[in-house]
Short mmCIF file of C-alpha atoms and ligand atoms in Angstrom, two decimals:
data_model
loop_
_atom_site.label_atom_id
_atom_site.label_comp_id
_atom_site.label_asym_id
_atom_site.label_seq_id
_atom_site.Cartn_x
_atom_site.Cartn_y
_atom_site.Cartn_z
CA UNK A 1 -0.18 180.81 -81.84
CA UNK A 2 2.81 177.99 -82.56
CA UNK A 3 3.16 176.72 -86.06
CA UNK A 4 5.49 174.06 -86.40
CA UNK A 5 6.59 172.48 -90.28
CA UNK A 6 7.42 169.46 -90.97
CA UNK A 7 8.45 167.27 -93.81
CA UNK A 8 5.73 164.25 -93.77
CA UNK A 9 2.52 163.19 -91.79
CA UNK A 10 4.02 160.98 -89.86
CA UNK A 11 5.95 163.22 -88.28
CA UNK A 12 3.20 165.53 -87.92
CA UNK A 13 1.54 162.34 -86.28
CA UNK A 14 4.21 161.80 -83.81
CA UNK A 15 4.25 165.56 -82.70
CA UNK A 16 0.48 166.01 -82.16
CA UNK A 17 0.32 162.44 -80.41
CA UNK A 18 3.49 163.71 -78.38
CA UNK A 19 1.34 166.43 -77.08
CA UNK A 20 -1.64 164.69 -76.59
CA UNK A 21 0.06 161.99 -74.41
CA UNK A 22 1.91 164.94 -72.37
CA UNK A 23 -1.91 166.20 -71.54
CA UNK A 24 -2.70 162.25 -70.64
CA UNK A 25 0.33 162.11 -68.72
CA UNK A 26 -0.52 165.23 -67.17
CA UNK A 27 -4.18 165.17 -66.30
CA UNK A 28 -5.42 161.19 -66.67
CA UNK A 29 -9.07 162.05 -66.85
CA UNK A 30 -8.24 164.27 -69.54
CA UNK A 31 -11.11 165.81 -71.73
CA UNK A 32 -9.80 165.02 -75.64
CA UNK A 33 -11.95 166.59 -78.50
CA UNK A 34 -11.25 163.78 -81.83
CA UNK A 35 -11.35 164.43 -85.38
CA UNK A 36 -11.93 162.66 -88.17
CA UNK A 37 -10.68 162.75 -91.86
CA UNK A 38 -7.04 161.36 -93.01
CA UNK A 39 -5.11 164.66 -91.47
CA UNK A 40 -5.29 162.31 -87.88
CA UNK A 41 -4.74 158.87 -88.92
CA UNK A 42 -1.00 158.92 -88.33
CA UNK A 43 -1.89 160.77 -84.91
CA UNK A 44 -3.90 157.99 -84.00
CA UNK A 45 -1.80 155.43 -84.79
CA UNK A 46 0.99 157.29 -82.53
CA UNK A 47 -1.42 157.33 -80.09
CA UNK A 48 -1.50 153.31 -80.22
CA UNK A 49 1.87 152.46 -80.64
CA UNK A 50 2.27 154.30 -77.63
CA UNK A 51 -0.39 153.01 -75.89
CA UNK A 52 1.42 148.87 -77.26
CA UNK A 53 4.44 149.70 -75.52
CA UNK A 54 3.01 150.50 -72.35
CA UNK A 55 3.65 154.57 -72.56
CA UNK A 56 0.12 155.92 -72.45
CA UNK A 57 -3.32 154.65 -70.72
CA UNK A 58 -6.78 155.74 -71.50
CA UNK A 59 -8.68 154.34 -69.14
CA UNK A 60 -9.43 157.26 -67.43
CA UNK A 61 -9.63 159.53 -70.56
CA UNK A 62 -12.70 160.66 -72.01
CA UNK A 63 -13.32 162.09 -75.45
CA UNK A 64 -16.09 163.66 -77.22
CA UNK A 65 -15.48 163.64 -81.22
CA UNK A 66 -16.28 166.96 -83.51
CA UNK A 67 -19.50 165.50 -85.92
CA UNK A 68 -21.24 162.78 -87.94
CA UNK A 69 -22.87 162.59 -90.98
CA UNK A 70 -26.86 162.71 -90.57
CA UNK A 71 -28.71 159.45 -91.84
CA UNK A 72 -25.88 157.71 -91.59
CA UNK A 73 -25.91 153.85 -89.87
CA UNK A 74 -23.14 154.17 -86.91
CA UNK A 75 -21.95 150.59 -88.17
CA UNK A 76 -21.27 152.09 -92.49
CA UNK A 77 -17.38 152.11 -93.08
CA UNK A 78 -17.88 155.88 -93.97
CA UNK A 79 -19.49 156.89 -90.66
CA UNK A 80 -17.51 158.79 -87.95
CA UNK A 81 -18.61 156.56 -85.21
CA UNK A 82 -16.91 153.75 -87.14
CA UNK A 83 -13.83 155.65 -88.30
CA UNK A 84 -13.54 155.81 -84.34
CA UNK A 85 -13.69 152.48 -83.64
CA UNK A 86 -11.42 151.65 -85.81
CA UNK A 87 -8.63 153.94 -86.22
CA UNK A 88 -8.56 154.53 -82.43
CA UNK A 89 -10.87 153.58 -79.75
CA UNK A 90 -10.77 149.45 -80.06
CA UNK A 91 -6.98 149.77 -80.55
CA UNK A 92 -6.61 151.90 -77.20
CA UNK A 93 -7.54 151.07 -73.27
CA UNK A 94 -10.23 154.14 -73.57
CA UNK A 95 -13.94 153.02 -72.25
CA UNK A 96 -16.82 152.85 -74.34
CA UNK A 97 -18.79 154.62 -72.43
CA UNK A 98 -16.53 157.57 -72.08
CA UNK A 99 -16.64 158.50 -75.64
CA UNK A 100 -19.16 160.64 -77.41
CA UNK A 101 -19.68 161.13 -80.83
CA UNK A 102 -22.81 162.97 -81.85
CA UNK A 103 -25.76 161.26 -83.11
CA UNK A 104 -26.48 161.78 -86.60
CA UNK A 105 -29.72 159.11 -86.54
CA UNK A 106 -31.29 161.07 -83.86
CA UNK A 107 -35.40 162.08 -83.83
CA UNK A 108 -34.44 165.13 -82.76
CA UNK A 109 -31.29 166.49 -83.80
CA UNK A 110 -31.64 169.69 -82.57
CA UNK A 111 -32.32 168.40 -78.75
CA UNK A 112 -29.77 165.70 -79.12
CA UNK A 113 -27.25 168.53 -80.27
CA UNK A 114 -27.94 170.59 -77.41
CA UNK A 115 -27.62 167.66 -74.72
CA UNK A 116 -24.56 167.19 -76.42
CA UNK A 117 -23.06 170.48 -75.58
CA UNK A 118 -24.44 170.04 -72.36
CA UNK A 119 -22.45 167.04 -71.66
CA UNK A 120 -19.10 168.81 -72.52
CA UNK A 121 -19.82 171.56 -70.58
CA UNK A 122 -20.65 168.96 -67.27
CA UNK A 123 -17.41 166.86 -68.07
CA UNK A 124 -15.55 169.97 -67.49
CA UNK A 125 -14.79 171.77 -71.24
CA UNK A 126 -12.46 170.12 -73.15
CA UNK A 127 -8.83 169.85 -72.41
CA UNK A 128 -7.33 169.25 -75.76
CA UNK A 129 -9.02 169.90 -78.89
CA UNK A 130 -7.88 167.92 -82.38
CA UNK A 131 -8.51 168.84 -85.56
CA UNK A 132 -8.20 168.82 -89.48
CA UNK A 133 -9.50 171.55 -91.82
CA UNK A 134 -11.85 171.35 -94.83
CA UNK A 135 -10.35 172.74 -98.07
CA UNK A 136 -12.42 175.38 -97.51
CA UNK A 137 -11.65 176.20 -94.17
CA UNK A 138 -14.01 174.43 -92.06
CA UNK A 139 -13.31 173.20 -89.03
CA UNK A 140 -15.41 170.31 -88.11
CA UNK A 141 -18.27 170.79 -90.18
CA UNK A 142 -18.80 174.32 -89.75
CA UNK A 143 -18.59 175.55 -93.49
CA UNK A 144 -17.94 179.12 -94.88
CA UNK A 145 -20.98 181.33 -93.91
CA UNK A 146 -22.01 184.81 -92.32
CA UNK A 147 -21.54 183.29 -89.43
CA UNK A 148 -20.17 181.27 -86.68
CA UNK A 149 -22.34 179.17 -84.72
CA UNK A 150 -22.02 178.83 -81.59
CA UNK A 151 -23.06 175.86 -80.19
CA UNK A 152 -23.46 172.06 -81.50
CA UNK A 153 -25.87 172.20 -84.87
CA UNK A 154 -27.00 170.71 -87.43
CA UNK A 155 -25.44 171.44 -91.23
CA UNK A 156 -25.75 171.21 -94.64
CA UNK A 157 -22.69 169.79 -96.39
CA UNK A 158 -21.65 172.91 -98.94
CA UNK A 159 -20.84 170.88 -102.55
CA UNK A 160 -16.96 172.04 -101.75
CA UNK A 161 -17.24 169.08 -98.79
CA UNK A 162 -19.49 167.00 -100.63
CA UNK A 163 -16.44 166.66 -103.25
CA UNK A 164 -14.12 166.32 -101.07
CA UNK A 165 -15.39 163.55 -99.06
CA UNK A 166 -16.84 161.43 -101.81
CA UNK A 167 -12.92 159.73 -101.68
CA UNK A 168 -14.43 157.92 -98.79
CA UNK A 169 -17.70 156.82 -100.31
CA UNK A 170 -18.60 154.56 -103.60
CA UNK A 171 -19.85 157.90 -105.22
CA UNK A 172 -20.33 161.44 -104.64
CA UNK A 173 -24.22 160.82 -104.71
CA UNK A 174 -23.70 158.70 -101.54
CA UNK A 175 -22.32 161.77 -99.82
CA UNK A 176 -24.93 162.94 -97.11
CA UNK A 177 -25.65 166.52 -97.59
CA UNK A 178 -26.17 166.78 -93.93
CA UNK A 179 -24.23 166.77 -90.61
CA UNK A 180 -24.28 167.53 -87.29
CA UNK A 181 -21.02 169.21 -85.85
CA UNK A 182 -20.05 170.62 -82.38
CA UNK A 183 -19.84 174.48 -82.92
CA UNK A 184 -17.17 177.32 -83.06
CA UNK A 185 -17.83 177.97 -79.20
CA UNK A 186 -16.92 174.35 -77.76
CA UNK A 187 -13.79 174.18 -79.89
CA UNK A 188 -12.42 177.87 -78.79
CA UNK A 189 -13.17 176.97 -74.86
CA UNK A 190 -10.99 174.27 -75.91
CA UNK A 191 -7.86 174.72 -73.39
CA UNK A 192 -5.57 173.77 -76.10
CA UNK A 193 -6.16 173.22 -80.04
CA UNK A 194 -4.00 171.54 -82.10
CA UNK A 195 -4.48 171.39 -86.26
CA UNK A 196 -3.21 169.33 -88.52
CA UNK A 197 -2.92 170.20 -92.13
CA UNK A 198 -1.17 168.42 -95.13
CA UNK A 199 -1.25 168.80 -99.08
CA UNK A 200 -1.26 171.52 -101.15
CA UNK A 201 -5.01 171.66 -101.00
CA UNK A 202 -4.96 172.57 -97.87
CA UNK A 203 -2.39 175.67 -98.80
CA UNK A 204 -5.08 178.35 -99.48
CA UNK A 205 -7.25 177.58 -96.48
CA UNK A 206 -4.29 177.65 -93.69
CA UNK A 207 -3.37 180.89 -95.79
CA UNK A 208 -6.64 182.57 -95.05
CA UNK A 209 -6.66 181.28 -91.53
CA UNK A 210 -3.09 182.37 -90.11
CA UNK A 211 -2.81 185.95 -92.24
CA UNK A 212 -6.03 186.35 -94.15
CA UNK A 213 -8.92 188.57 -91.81
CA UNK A 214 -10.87 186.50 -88.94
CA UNK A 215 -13.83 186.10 -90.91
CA UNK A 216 -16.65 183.32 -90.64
CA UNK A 217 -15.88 182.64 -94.38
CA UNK A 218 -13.07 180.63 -93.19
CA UNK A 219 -14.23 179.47 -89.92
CA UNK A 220 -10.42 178.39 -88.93
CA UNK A 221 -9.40 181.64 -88.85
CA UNK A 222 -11.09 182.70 -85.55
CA UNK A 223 -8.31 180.11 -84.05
CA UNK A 224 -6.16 182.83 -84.52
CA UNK A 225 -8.21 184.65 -81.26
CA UNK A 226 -7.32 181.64 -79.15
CA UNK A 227 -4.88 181.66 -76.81
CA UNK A 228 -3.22 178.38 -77.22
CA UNK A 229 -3.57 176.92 -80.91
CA UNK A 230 -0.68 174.66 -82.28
CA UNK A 231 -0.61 174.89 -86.20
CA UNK A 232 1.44 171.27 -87.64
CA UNK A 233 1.21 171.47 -91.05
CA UNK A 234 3.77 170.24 -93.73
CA UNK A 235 5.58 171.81 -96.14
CA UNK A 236 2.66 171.70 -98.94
CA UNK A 237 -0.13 172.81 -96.43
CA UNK A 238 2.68 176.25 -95.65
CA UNK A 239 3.13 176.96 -98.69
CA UNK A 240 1.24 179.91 -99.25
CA UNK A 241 2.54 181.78 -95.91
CA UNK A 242 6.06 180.91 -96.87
CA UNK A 243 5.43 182.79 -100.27
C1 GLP B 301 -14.17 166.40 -92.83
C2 GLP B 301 -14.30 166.53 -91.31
C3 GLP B 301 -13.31 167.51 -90.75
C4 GLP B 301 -11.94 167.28 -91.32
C5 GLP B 301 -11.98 167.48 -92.81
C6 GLP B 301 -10.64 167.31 -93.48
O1 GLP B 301 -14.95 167.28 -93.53
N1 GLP B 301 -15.60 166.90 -90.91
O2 GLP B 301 -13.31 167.42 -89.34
O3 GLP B 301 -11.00 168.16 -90.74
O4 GLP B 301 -12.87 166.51 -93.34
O5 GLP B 301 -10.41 165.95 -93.72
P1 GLP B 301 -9.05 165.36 -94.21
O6 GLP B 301 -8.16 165.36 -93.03
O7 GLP B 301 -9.39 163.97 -94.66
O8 GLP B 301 -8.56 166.21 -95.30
#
């Protein structure tokens, strides 16, 4: 486990994208697992600039993105599938038809979930794995529980996320109270994770992750098992481990 500091998310932005174009530059075809949420904006936006001045090319890459709300119209300004489009893939060379993002509108979620997993698994596992945390420790949308879930499910939104989230939405009783999220399994066959936290309400959750036990009641914390995770947090998000 690495855990670098730094002083402001852009710089956290410009190390994670620095490590996500050394696995481009590395391995084209690359595998990337996306997040959404604010932590990866200035990643993202790395990630373009890059990709503007002729440094990095997606065309080959393909990336499969953590969740999505359920019931949620791929097209509304809050979904995930749009926060892609718009933060990163129509700003980038990557194909349309080599992302995934799962699909929170279909009949059958559970089926849909699985084929999901299934699709990982036959593009090879994932290369690089992004991602935020919940204040509460999730990662994706697997919330605090007895448990962690293996593969790609279907959740209910504990009120902890449903607070947290309704910054995005007009109010918190637009928040859907249900998502579907790739499991704790896809992320730790991950080859390489990388997290991004900032703010101080992010402190107690990267607390429990990197010294409190490895416990399904803060699903980060079973990061701590794998054998290449790259904390980048900022000051704020560290400052419980400092203390
Ligand atoms: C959502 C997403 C997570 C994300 C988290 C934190 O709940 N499902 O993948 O990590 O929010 O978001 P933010 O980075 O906006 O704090």
């Amino acid at each position: 486990m690495q855990i670098h500091i730094y002083k402001t998310a852009a710089q956290i932005g410009q190390a994670a994208a620095t490590l996500i174009a050394a696995q481009l530059l590395r391995k084209p075809d690359s595998i990337l697992g996306l997040a959404t949420g604010s932590s990866p904006i200035p990643t993202y936006q790395a990630l373009i600039d890059m990709h503007k001045a002729g440094v990095l090319d997606f065309s080959k890459t393909i990336s499969f993105n953590l969740d999505e709300y359920v019931g949620i119209d791929p097209e509304h300004v809050c979904s995930y599938h749009r926060f892609m489009q718009d933060n990163l893939f129509s700003q980038v060379n990557i194909k349309p038809e080599n992302t995934h993002v799962p699909d929170g509108n279909a009949a059958d979620i559970a089926a849909s979930a699985k084929a999901y997993d299934e699709a990982i698994v036959n593009a090879g596992g994932i290369d690089l794995q992004l991602l935020g945390i919940g204040r509460n420790g999730h990662i994706g949308f697997n919330e605090p529980g007895e448990q962690f879930i293996y593969g790609c499910h279907e959740v209910e939104l504990s009120q902890s996320t449903i607070e947290a989230n309704t910054r995005f939405f007009d109010s918190e009783a637009d928040v859907p109270r249900a998502a579907v999220s790739l499991g704790i399994g896809a992320i730790m066959e991950a080859r390489q994770v990388l997290l991004i936290a900032t703010g101080t309400d992010k402190a107690e959750a990267i607390r429990q992750a990197i010294v409190g036990d490895v416990s399904p009641l803060c699903q980060a914390s079973i990061l701590r098992t794998h054998p290449n995770v790259v904390f980048l947090l900022d000051e704020s998000a560290d400052s419980l481990l400092t203390k």
